[in-house]
Coordinates of C-alpha atoms and ligand atoms in Angstrom, one line a residue:
M210 CA -5.0 62.1 -33.8
K211 CA -2.7 59.5 -33.7
R212 CA -4.0 56.6 -31.8
P213 CA -4.5 52.2 -32.9
M214 CA -7.4 52.0 -34.8
S215 CA -10.9 50.5 -34.0
E216 CA -11.7 46.4 -34.7
I217 CA -14.0 47.8 -36.7
E218 CA -11.9 50.6 -38.5
L219 CA -9.4 48.3 -38.8
V220 CA -12.3 45.5 -40.8
E221 CA -13.4 48.1 -42.3
G222 CA -10.9 49.8 -44.0
F223 CA -8.4 46.4 -44.5
S224 CA -9.6 46.3 -48.3
N225 CA -8.7 50.2 -48.6
A226 CA -5.8 50.0 -47.1
L227 CA -4.6 47.0 -49.0
D228 CA -5.5 48.3 -52.3
N229 CA -3.3 51.7 -50.9
G230 CA -0.5 50.2 -50.0
H231 CA -0.5 50.8 -46.3
I232 CA 0.1 48.2 -45.2
Y233 CA 3.8 47.9 -45.6
I234 CA 6.9 46.8 -44.1
C235 CA 9.7 46.9 -42.3
I236 CA 12.5 44.7 -42.4
Q237 CA 15.0 43.4 -39.4
P238 CA 18.3 42.7 -39.9
Q239 CA 19.9 39.4 -38.8
I240 CA 23.1 39.3 -37.6
N241 CA 26.4 36.9 -37.6
H242 CA 27.4 38.6 -33.4
A243 CA 30.5 36.7 -34.0
T244 CA 31.4 38.6 -37.6
G245 CA 29.2 41.3 -37.7
R246 CA 28.2 40.5 -40.8
M247 CA 24.7 40.0 -42.3
V248 CA 23.3 36.6 -42.9
G249 CA 19.2 37.3 -42.6
A250 CA 16.3 39.5 -42.2
E251 CA 13.1 40.0 -41.6
A252 CA 9.7 41.4 -42.9
L253 CA 7.6 42.8 -40.5
M254 CA 3.7 44.2 -41.1
R255 CA 2.8 48.2 -41.2
W256 CA -0.7 49.7 -41.8
S257 CA -0.2 53.4 -41.6
D258 CA -2.8 54.9 -41.7
P259 CA -3.7 58.3 -42.9
E260 CA -5.1 59.5 -40.2
L261 CA -4.3 58.0 -37.2
G262 CA -1.1 56.6 -37.8
I263 CA 1.5 53.8 -37.5
Q264 CA -0.6 50.8 -37.3
F265 CA 1.7 47.6 -34.7
P266 CA 1.0 43.8 -36.0
G267 CA 0.0 43.2 -32.0
D268 CA -2.8 45.1 -32.2
F269 CA -4.1 45.1 -35.6
V270 CA -3.4 41.1 -36.6
P271 CA -5.2 39.3 -34.2
V272 CA -8.3 41.5 -35.3
L273 CA -7.1 40.6 -38.5
E274 CA -7.2 36.5 -37.7
K275 CA -10.7 36.9 -36.3
H276 CA -11.7 37.9 -39.2
D277 CA -10.3 35.6 -41.2
L278 CA -8.3 38.3 -43.2
I279 CA -5.0 38.1 -41.8
Y280 CA -3.3 35.4 -44.3
R281 CA -4.6 38.5 -48.3
A282 CA -2.7 41.1 -45.9
D283 CA 0.6 37.9 -45.5
L284 CA 0.7 37.9 -49.2
C285 CA 0.5 41.4 -49.1
V286 CA 4.0 41.2 -47.0
F287 CA 5.1 38.1 -49.4
E288 CA 4.6 39.8 -52.5
Q289 CA 6.7 43.3 -51.1
V290 CA 9.1 40.7 -50.0
C291 CA 9.2 39.4 -53.6
N292 CA 9.5 43.1 -55.2
F293 CA 12.2 43.8 -52.9
Q294 CA 14.7 41.0 -53.5
R295 CA 13.8 41.0 -57.4
E296 CA 14.9 44.8 -56.7
Q297 CA 17.8 43.6 -55.7
L298 CA 18.9 41.3 -57.9
D299 CA 18.4 43.6 -61.1
T300 CA 20.8 46.0 -59.4
H301 CA 22.8 43.5 -58.8
A302 CA 22.9 44.7 -55.0
N303 CA 23.8 42.7 -51.7
I304 CA 20.4 40.6 -51.2
V305 CA 20.8 38.3 -47.9
P306 CA 17.4 36.0 -47.5
V307 CA 14.1 37.3 -45.5
S308 CA 11.6 35.8 -43.7
V309 CA 8.7 36.2 -44.1
N310 CA 5.5 34.9 -40.9
L311 CA 2.6 32.4 -41.9
S312 CA 0.0 33.0 -39.4
R313 CA -1.6 29.7 -37.9
Y314 CA -4.5 30.8 -39.9
D315 CA -2.7 31.0 -43.2
I316 CA -2.8 26.9 -42.5
Y317 CA -6.5 26.6 -42.8
H318 CA -6.7 28.1 -45.9
R319 CA -5.7 24.9 -48.0
D320 CA -3.7 26.3 -50.7
Y321 CA -1.5 29.2 -49.1
I322 CA 1.4 27.3 -49.9
D323 CA 0.8 27.8 -53.5
Q324 CA 0.0 30.6 -53.5
I325 CA 2.7 32.1 -52.1
E326 CA 4.5 29.1 -54.5
F327 CA 3.3 31.3 -58.0
I328 CA 4.9 34.8 -56.5
R329 CA 7.8 33.5 -56.2
R330 CA 8.3 31.9 -59.4
K331 CA 6.4 35.8 -60.5
Y332 CA 9.7 37.5 -59.5
N333 CA 12.0 34.8 -60.2
I334 CA 13.5 34.5 -56.8
P335 CA 15.2 31.9 -55.9
V336 CA 13.6 30.0 -53.4
K337 CA 16.9 30.2 -51.2
Y338 CA 16.6 34.2 -50.6
L339 CA 13.3 33.7 -48.4
R340 CA 11.8 31.7 -45.2
I341 CA 9.2 31.3 -44.1
E342 CA 8.2 31.1 -40.1
I343 CA 5.5 29.2 -38.1
T344 CA 4.7 29.6 -34.9
E345 CA 5.0 26.6 -32.7
S346 CA 0.6 27.3 -32.4
S347 CA 0.3 26.3 -35.7
A348 CA -0.4 22.9 -34.1
I349 CA -2.5 23.4 -32.3
G350 CA -4.8 23.3 -35.1
G351 CA -3.9 19.5 -35.3
M352 CA -0.2 18.8 -35.7
E353 CA -1.5 16.7 -39.1
L354 CA -1.9 20.6 -40.7
V355 CA 1.3 21.9 -40.5
Q356 CA 3.6 18.9 -41.2
S357 CA 2.3 18.9 -44.6
V358 CA 2.5 22.4 -44.4
V359 CA 5.8 22.3 -43.6
D360 CA 6.6 19.1 -45.7
K361 CA 4.9 21.1 -48.3
L362 CA 7.3 23.9 -48.1
H363 CA 10.6 21.3 -47.7
E364 CA 8.9 20.1 -50.9
Y365 CA 9.4 23.2 -53.0
G366 CA 12.4 24.8 -51.1
Y367 CA 11.9 27.1 -48.5
L368 CA 13.9 27.0 -45.1
V369 CA 11.1 27.1 -42.1
E370 CA 12.1 28.6 -39.1
M371 CA 10.0 27.5 -35.9
D372 CA 8.8 31.5 -34.8
D373 CA 8.6 32.4 -30.8
F374 CA 10.6 29.2 -29.6
G375 CA 9.6 28.0 -25.9
S376 CA 6.6 30.8 -25.6
G377 CA 4.8 27.7 -24.4
Y378 CA 3.0 24.9 -27.2
S379 CA 4.6 21.7 -25.5
S380 CA 7.5 23.2 -27.8
L381 CA 10.5 20.1 -27.2
N382 CA 6.6 17.5 -28.5
V383 CA 6.1 20.4 -31.1
L384 CA 9.9 20.3 -31.7
K385 CA 9.9 17.1 -32.0
D386 CA 7.5 15.8 -35.0
L387 CA 8.1 19.2 -37.4
E388 CA 11.4 19.6 -38.9
V389 CA 12.4 22.7 -38.4
D390 CA 15.7 23.9 -39.7
I391 CA 15.4 27.4 -38.0
I392 CA 15.2 28.1 -34.1
K393 CA 14.3 31.5 -32.8
L394 CA 14.2 31.6 -29.0
D395 CA 13.1 34.8 -28.2
M396 CA 14.8 36.7 -25.4
R397 CA 11.7 38.3 -24.2
F398 CA 10.6 35.0 -22.9
M399 CA 13.1 34.0 -20.8
Q400 CA 12.3 35.3 -17.7
G401 CA 15.2 35.9 -15.3
E402 CA 18.5 36.6 -14.7
I403 CA 20.8 35.3 -18.2
G404 CA 22.3 33.7 -15.0
G405 CA 19.7 31.9 -13.4
R406 CA 17.1 29.6 -14.7
G407 CA 16.1 32.0 -17.2
G408 CA 20.2 30.8 -18.0
I409 CA 20.2 27.4 -17.8
I410 CA 16.9 27.0 -19.6
I411 CA 18.7 29.2 -23.0
S412 CA 21.9 26.9 -22.8
S413 CA 19.7 23.3 -22.2
I414 CA 17.6 24.7 -25.9
V415 CA 20.7 25.9 -27.5
Q416 CA 22.3 22.5 -26.8
M417 CA 19.5 20.8 -28.1
A418 CA 20.0 22.3 -31.3
K419 CA 23.2 21.8 -32.1
W420 CA 22.4 17.7 -31.4
L421 CA 19.7 18.6 -33.7
K422 CA 21.9 19.7 -35.1
T423 CA 19.4 23.5 -36.0
I424 CA 19.9 26.2 -36.6
I425 CA 19.2 28.4 -33.9
I426 CA 18.3 32.9 -33.9
A427 CA 18.5 34.5 -29.8
E428 CA 15.3 37.2 -31.0
G429 CA 14.7 40.0 -29.2
V430 CA 18.0 40.7 -27.6
E431 CA 18.4 44.5 -26.4
T432 CA 21.8 44.5 -24.4
M433 CA 25.9 43.9 -24.8
E434 CA 25.3 41.7 -22.0
Q435 CA 22.6 39.1 -23.9
A436 CA 24.0 39.1 -27.1
D437 CA 27.4 38.4 -25.7
Y438 CA 26.1 35.5 -22.9
M439 CA 24.3 33.9 -26.7
K440 CA 27.1 33.8 -28.1
S441 CA 29.5 32.1 -25.0
I442 CA 27.0 29.2 -25.0
G443 CA 27.2 28.7 -29.0
C444 CA 24.5 30.7 -31.0
N445 CA 25.7 33.8 -32.5
Y446 CA 23.1 34.3 -35.0
I447 CA 20.9 37.4 -32.8
Q448 CA 17.9 39.6 -34.6
G449 CA 17.0 42.6 -31.6
Y450 CA 17.3 46.0 -30.9
I451 CA 20.6 45.8 -30.4
Y452 CA 22.0 45.4 -33.7
S453 CA 18.6 47.9 -35.2
K454 CA 14.9 48.0 -35.3
P455 CA 12.9 46.8 -37.9
V456 CA 13.8 49.4 -40.8
P457 CA 11.1 50.3 -44.2
A458 CA 12.5 48.7 -46.9
D459 CA 14.3 52.0 -48.5
E460 CA 16.5 52.8 -45.3
F461 CA 16.8 48.7 -45.3
R462 CA 18.5 48.3 -49.2
E463 CA 21.0 51.4 -47.6
M464 CA 21.5 49.3 -44.4
L465 CA 22.7 46.3 -47.2
K466 CA 25.2 48.1 -48.8
T467 CA 27.9 48.7 -46.2
T468 CA 27.4 45.5 -44.8
H469 CA 28.8 42.8 -45.4
H470 CA 26.5 39.5 -45.9
E471 CA 27.7 35.1 -44.6
P472 CA 25.8 32.5 -45.2
L473 CA 23.7 30.4 -42.3
K474 CA 25.4 27.5 -41.3
P475 CA 24.0 24.9 -38.7
A476 CA 25.5 25.6 -35.3
M477 CA 28.3 22.2 -35.2
K478 CA 28.5 19.1 -36.7
M479 CA 28.4 18.4 -33.0
I480 CA 27.9 13.7 -34.5
Q481 CA 30.9 14.4 -36.2
E482 CA 33.0 17.2 -34.8
M483 CA 32.6 16.1 -30.7
D484 CA 35.6 14.1 -29.7
A485 CA 35.1 13.0 -25.4
G486 CA 38.1 14.7 -25.8
K487 CA 36.1 18.4 -25.0
F488 CA 34.8 16.5 -21.9
W489 CA 38.2 15.6 -19.9
N490 CA 38.8 19.5 -20.0
P491 CA 37.1 21.0 -17.4
D492 CA 36.6 23.9 -18.9
T493 CA 34.6 23.2 -21.9
L494 CA 31.3 24.3 -22.4
E495 CA 30.8 20.4 -22.0
T496 CA 32.1 19.3 -19.7
L497 CA 29.7 21.5 -18.4
I498 CA 27.0 20.7 -19.4
F499 CA 27.9 17.2 -18.5
S500 CA 28.5 18.2 -14.3
N501 CA 25.9 20.4 -13.0
F502 CA 22.3 20.3 -15.8
V503 CA 21.4 16.8 -16.5
G504 CA 20.5 14.1 -14.3
G505 CA 23.0 10.3 -14.3
A506 CA 25.3 10.6 -16.9
A507 CA 27.9 8.8 -18.8
I508 CA 30.5 8.9 -21.8
F509 CA 31.6 5.0 -22.9
T510 CA 33.0 4.1 -26.2
Y511 CA 30.9 0.2 -27.4
D512 CA 33.1 -1.6 -30.0
R513 CA 31.1 -3.5 -32.0
E514 CA 32.1 -6.0 -33.3
K515 CA 34.0 -6.8 -30.0
K516 CA 30.7 -6.6 -28.3
A517 CA 33.0 -4.3 -25.5
L518 CA 32.5 -1.5 -22.8
D519 CA 34.2 0.5 -22.2
V520 CA 33.0 3.6 -19.7
L521 CA 35.2 6.7 -20.5
R522 CA 33.0 9.0 -17.9
V523 CA 30.2 9.2 -15.2
N524 CA 29.6 12.6 -13.6
E525 CA 28.7 13.3 -10.2
K526 CA 25.1 12.1 -10.7
Y527 CA 25.6 9.1 -11.8
L528 CA 27.2 7.5 -9.1
T529 CA 24.2 8.8 -6.5
E530 CA 22.2 7.3 -8.8
L531 CA 23.7 3.2 -8.5
G532 CA 23.2 3.8 -4.3
M533 CA 26.1 1.7 -4.3
N534 CA 29.1 4.2 -3.1
Q535 CA 31.2 3.6 -5.3
S536 CA 34.2 5.8 -6.8
E537 CA 34.8 6.8 -11.1
S538 CA 37.5 5.1 -10.6
D539 CA 35.9 2.2 -9.9
I540 CA 33.4 1.9 -11.8
I541 CA 35.9 2.5 -15.2
H542 CA 38.1 -0.1 -13.5
E543 CA 35.6 -3.3 -13.9
D544 CA 34.8 -4.8 -16.8
P545 CA 31.4 -3.1 -17.7
W546 CA 30.0 -6.7 -18.1
W547 CA 30.0 -8.0 -14.8
C548 CA 27.0 -7.0 -13.2
F549 CA 24.3 -8.0 -16.2
G550 CA 23.2 -11.4 -16.3
E551 CA 23.1 -12.7 -19.8
D552 CA 19.5 -11.9 -20.5
A553 CA 20.0 -7.9 -19.1
K554 CA 23.7 -8.0 -21.0
S555 CA 21.5 -9.1 -24.8
K556 CA 18.8 -6.2 -23.6
Y557 CA 21.0 -3.9 -22.5
I558 CA 23.1 -4.8 -27.0
A559 CA 20.1 -4.6 -28.7
C560 CA 19.3 -1.0 -27.1
L561 CA 22.9 -0.5 -28.1
E562 CA 23.0 -1.5 -31.7
Q563 CA 19.2 0.6 -31.9
A564 CA 21.0 3.2 -30.6
I565 CA 23.6 3.4 -33.6
D566 CA 21.2 2.6 -36.4
S567 CA 19.0 4.8 -35.6
N568 CA 21.5 7.7 -34.3
E569 CA 18.2 8.7 -32.0
E570 CA 17.4 8.0 -28.4
A571 CA 17.8 4.4 -27.4
V572 CA 15.9 3.1 -24.2
C573 CA 15.6 0.0 -22.5
E574 CA 15.7 -1.2 -18.3
T575 CA 17.7 -4.0 -17.1
W576 CA 18.8 -5.1 -13.5
R577 CA 22.3 -5.3 -12.3
N578 CA 23.8 -7.2 -9.6
I579 CA 26.4 -4.7 -7.6
T580 CA 28.9 -5.1 -5.2
S581 CA 30.5 -2.6 -3.8
K582 CA 33.6 -2.4 -0.8
C583 CA 30.7 -1.2 2.0
C584 CA 27.6 -2.3 0.9
G585 CA 28.1 -6.1 0.4
D586 CA 26.0 -5.9 -3.7
D587 CA 22.9 -6.2 -4.9
K588 CA 20.4 -5.9 -7.4
V589 CA 19.2 -2.8 -9.1
C590 CA 17.2 -2.4 -11.4
I591 CA 18.4 0.8 -14.1
R592 CA 16.7 2.1 -17.1
T593 CA 19.1 3.6 -19.0
T594 CA 18.7 5.8 -22.4
M595 CA 21.1 6.0 -24.8
R596 CA 22.6 8.2 -27.9
K597 CA 25.1 8.4 -30.4
I598 CA 27.4 10.7 -30.2
G599 CA 30.6 9.9 -32.0
S600 CA 31.9 6.5 -34.1
T601 CA 35.2 5.7 -36.4
D602 CA 34.3 3.0 -38.1
N603 CA 33.7 -0.3 -35.0
H604 CA 33.8 2.1 -32.8
Y605 CA 30.8 4.3 -30.9
L606 CA 31.2 7.2 -28.3
I607 CA 28.0 6.8 -26.2
Y608 CA 26.2 9.4 -24.1
S609 CA 24.3 7.3 -21.3
M610 CA 22.5 9.0 -18.9
I611 CA 19.9 6.7 -16.3
Q612 CA 17.7 6.2 -13.8
N613 CA 17.3 3.8 -11.1
I614 CA 14.3 2.6 -10.8
T615 CA 14.7 -0.4 -8.1
S616 CA 11.9 0.7 -5.8
E617 CA 9.7 1.6 -8.3
K618 CA 10.1 -2.0 -10.2
R619 CA 9.7 -3.2 -6.7
R620 CA 6.9 -1.8 -6.1
F621 CA 5.0 -2.8 -9.0
I622 CA 6.4 -6.4 -8.2
E623 CA 5.3 -6.4 -4.7
V624 CA 1.5 -4.8 -5.5
S625 CA 1.1 -7.4 -8.8
E626 CA 2.0 -10.5 -6.7
S627 CA -0.9 -9.2 -3.7
E628 CA -3.9 -7.9 -5.6
K629 CA -3.6 -10.9 -7.7
K630 CA -3.2 -12.6 -4.5
F631 CA -6.2 -10.9 -3.0
R632 CA -8.2 -9.9 -6.0
M633 CA -10.1 -13.6 -6.9
A634 CA -10.8 -13.9 -3.8
G635 CA -12.1 -9.8 -2.3
E636 CA -14.6 -10.9 -5.5
H637 CA -16.1 -13.7 -4.8
A638 CA -16.7 -12.9 -1.1
N639 CA -18.3 -10.0 -1.2
I640 CA -15.0 -8.9 1.2
Y641 CA -12.6 -6.0 1.2
A642 CA -9.1 -6.8 2.1
W643 CA -5.8 -5.7 3.3
E644 CA -2.3 -6.8 4.4
Y645 CA -0.1 -4.7 7.2
E646 CA 3.5 -5.9 7.6
I647 CA 3.7 -5.2 12.2
A648 CA 7.8 -4.2 11.8
T649 CA 7.2 -0.9 9.8
K650 CA 3.3 -0.4 9.9
K651 CA 2.5 -1.1 5.9
M652 CA -0.4 -1.4 4.4
R653 CA -1.4 -2.9 1.7
P654 CA -4.6 -3.5 0.0
C655 CA -6.6 -4.6 -2.6
F656 CA -7.0 -4.2 -5.9
R657 CA -11.3 -4.2 -4.8
C658 CA -9.7 -1.5 -1.4
M659 CA -8.3 0.7 -3.7
R660 CA -10.5 0.9 -7.1
D661 CA -13.9 1.9 -3.9
L662 CA -12.5 3.2 -1.8
S663 CA -9.3 4.9 -3.7
L664 CA -6.6 3.4 -1.7
P665 CA -3.2 4.1 -2.5
P666 CA -1.1 1.2 -3.3
L667 CA 1.5 0.9 0.1
I668 CA -0.7 2.8 3.0
E669 CA 3.3 4.2 5.0
N670 CA 2.4 4.6 9.2
Y671 CA -1.3 2.6 9.0
P672 CA -3.6 3.5 10.6
E673 CA -3.3 7.1 11.0
P674 CA -3.7 8.3 7.0
V675 CA -6.8 6.7 6.8
I676 CA -7.9 8.1 10.1
E677 CA -7.4 11.5 8.5
S678 CA -9.2 11.0 5.0
G679 CA -12.4 10.1 7.5
L680 CA -13.0 6.2 6.1
F681 CA -13.0 5.7 9.6
P682 CA -15.4 7.9 11.3
A683 CA -13.6 10.2 14.2
D684 CA -15.7 8.4 18.0
Y685 CA -14.0 4.8 16.9
A686 CA -10.6 6.2 16.0
D687 CA -8.7 5.6 19.1
M688 CA -10.7 1.5 18.9
Y689 CA -9.1 0.3 16.5
R690 CA -5.9 1.4 17.2
E691 CA -5.6 0.4 20.3
M692 CA -6.8 -3.2 17.9
L693 CA -3.3 -2.4 15.9
H694 CA -2.4 -2.3 19.0
R695 CA -3.3 -5.1 20.4
I696 CA -1.6 -7.3 17.9
D697 CA 2.1 -5.5 17.7
E698 CA 1.9 -6.7 20.7
G699 CA 0.9 -10.3 19.8
S700 CA -2.7 -10.8 19.9
P701 CA -3.4 -13.7 16.8
A702 CA -6.6 -12.1 16.1
E703 CA -9.1 -9.6 16.4
E704 CA -13.0 -8.5 15.7
A705 CA -15.1 -5.9 15.3
V706 CA -17.9 -3.8 13.9
I707 CA -16.4 -0.6 12.6
P708 CA -19.2 1.6 10.4
L709 CA -16.3 2.6 7.8
T710 CA -17.0 5.9 5.2
V711 CA -19.1 8.8 5.3
G712 CA -22.2 6.5 5.1
R713 CA -21.5 4.3 8.2
I714 CA -21.9 1.4 6.4
P715 CA -21.4 -1.2 9.0
F716 CA -19.0 -4.2 7.9
I717 CA -17.2 -7.3 10.4
V718 CA -13.5 -5.9 10.5
R719 CA -11.5 -8.8 10.9
Y720 CA -7.7 -9.3 11.6
S721 CA -5.1 -12.9 11.7
T722 CA -1.9 -12.8 13.0
E723 CA 1.0 -15.1 11.4
F724 CA 4.4 -14.6 13.0
D725 CA 7.6 -16.6 12.5
E726 CA 9.9 -19.0 13.9
N727 CA 10.7 -17.1 17.1
G728 CA 7.0 -16.5 18.1
K729 CA 7.5 -13.0 16.8
P730 CA 3.7 -11.1 14.5
V731 CA 4.5 -10.4 11.2
K732 CA 2.0 -9.3 9.8
A733 CA -1.9 -9.8 9.3
Y734 CA -4.1 -9.5 7.2
G735 CA -7.5 -7.9 7.5
S736 CA -10.2 -8.3 5.8
A737 CA -13.7 -6.0 6.4
T738 CA -16.6 -7.9 5.1
L739 CA -20.4 -5.5 4.8
I740 CA -22.8 -6.9 7.9
V741 CA -26.6 -8.2 4.7
D742 CA -29.4 -6.7 6.3
N743 CA -31.3 -9.4 5.1
D744 CA -34.8 -7.4 6.4
K745 CA -33.9 -3.9 5.1
I746 CA -32.5 -4.7 2.2
E747 CA -36.4 -7.0 1.5
K748 CA -38.3 -3.8 2.0
E749 CA -36.1 -1.5 0.7
T750 CA -36.6 -4.0 -2.8
E751 CA -40.2 -3.6 -2.5
E752 CA -40.0 -0.2 -2.4
L753 CA -38.2 -0.4 -5.7
I754 CA -40.9 -2.0 -7.5
K755 CA -43.8 -0.1 -5.9
E756 CA -41.5 3.0 -7.6
G757 CA -40.7 0.9 -11.3
Q758 CA -44.8 0.3 -11.1
Ligands
C2E1074 P1 7.8 38.7 -33.4 O1 7.6 37.8 -35.3 O2 8.4 37.5 -33.1 O3 8.4 39.6 -34.7 C1 9.5 40.1 -33.7 C2 8.6 40.8 -32.8 O4 9.6 41.7 -32.3 C3 8.7 42.2 -33.7 O5 7.7 43.3 -33.6 C4 9.8 43.3 -33.8 O6 9.7 44.5 -33.6 C5 10.0 42.6 -32.1 N1 11.4 43.4 -31.3 C6 12.6 42.4 -32.6 N2 13.3 42.5 -31.9 C7 13.0 44.0 -30.7 C8 14.0 44.1 -29.4 O7 15.5 44.0 -29.1 N3 13.1 43.9 -28.8 C9 12.2 44.5 -28.5 N4 11.1 44.5 -27.3 N5 11.1 44.3 -28.8 C10 11.6 43.3 -31.2 P2 6.7 43.3 -34.3 O8 6.8 43.4 -35.8 O9 5.3 44.6 -33.4 O10 5.1 42.0 -34.1 C11 4.8 41.8 -33.2 C12 4.6 40.9 -33.9 O11 3.1 40.2 -35.0 C13 5.5 39.1 -35.0 O12 6.2 38.4 -33.8 C14 4.6 38.5 -35.5 O13 4.1 37.6 -34.2 C15 3.3 39.5 -36.1 N6 3.3 40.1 -37.3 C16 4.1 41.4 -38.2 N7 4.7 40.8 -39.4 C17 3.3 39.2 -39.2 C18 3.2 39.7 -40.6 O14 3.3 40.1 -41.7 N8 2.4 38.1 -40.8 C19 1.6 38.1 -39.4 N9 0.8 36.9 -40.0 N10 2.9 38.1 -38.0 C20 2.5 39.0 -38.6
CA1075 CA1 8.2 36.1 -36.5
CA1076 CA1 9.3 35.6 -32.7

């Protein structure tokens, strides 16, 4: 009877299966779709039970992991791969690097890497014929541990592959911190059509892998359409049913006889090879990404000696982000430093130097004065993220992305100013205070209001959201609206007792209005003071004391 084995059958039968060779490897080739040549292969574990038939890792690997048996199985797989490669070497047959999977539980066995290294030496296999796959979920056990494992593998000379990239566990963070050599991108994790969202995600990942100069292998590729698509976005390496399912070792040996092979090459040495010219050509991938898949972006050159900027291109979103109705040619033709003050300029240059020297992203925030034909002058605050993408002696090609953070900055400044004003006074006098701007119906609460009443720093269309939130009891809502209406109409001061919060605690609410030089009401300063019932407090205190005795 063929069926999947139960947990008990797996655990009890494990040692026996290992000793009798029931656990063995199948191998699946990895092909360069552009040349048809083999670039490597992956060993996948199988368990063949004499009675219950072939078992698949999707069923038994989690059980072995749960019972801390997986490292023994993985060592056995590693040894079989070494054995296979030994035979290829001994018979002078074709040979390609074979990847072996490392379970995230293997890394908890501190000497695991030393054990595989011991086996490799025993079989005397050059390290270039073996690769190790780790999954991004290995990072769940702690970044430091995986990092030390990756470092150790690198020390011994293994290439490390990140398996199942994009399957979920904060992929980008893991990638940033782990120096893997190869990314395996599983097509099956990308939902939807390759023309849609899935396609955009895939092409961005491929693009990013190029930035990082990491090799990328597409896995789970089943159709010619998928393979061609991957090739079109610059990922030629394919592992999937389209070329072959995982096959038993002997069958793979036959496959090696008839298939040409070649080494894996890094996707593209972007930094050296990229020239700005590609961004001019409307048909290149660079232009497609530049115009569609990123936010506000610009490409410019920087002359380090002269500290001169020369803007080559900005995209559509760059112009909208600046928000001053400028055109690309306005920006390209004006002196880029024109809109920077001295401080902002030196801050920006420091950021450029950092991007150039570190070869990494650098970020700065600078205010700029922008003048445009239609909008006049304005100050905007721009967050710029920059990166070096090319260089010739003293000239650097820089890719920058911008974000207009003016309103974010202004709000921050306003809030911290009004907070300063009210905070001290409020804390001392036990009052809540706020500012009400008559023309715009904007309300800015003090720090205590935000803290005690969970109000945001800015409330629009005051007082409606506050009434809705239940801070004002419904039966007082109209009365409060009328009070504000009188202020809007020019009343210099207002006062009322209002029970606030769900606890209906009585407060005296007062307003005094500020007028401009024409006598028009501009702002009203509001406050709420708790009505202290001294008798009640005395009584409650007495009771508390009694309870405490
Ligand atoms: P994985 O490492 O992502 O391996 C790739 C899986 O995708 C394999 O399943 C392979 O047969 C399958 N596959 C390859 N191309 C295609 C395709 O075009 N379409 C579809 N639908 N599937 C494709 P397999 O062999 O069942 O392995 C499943 C998982 O079990 C592996 O995923 C890996 O996580 C784990 N595993 C396999 N062998 C080992 C091992 O020796 N040690 C450890 N720790 N885990 C292993
Ligand atoms: Ca794998
Ligand atoms: Ca995988």
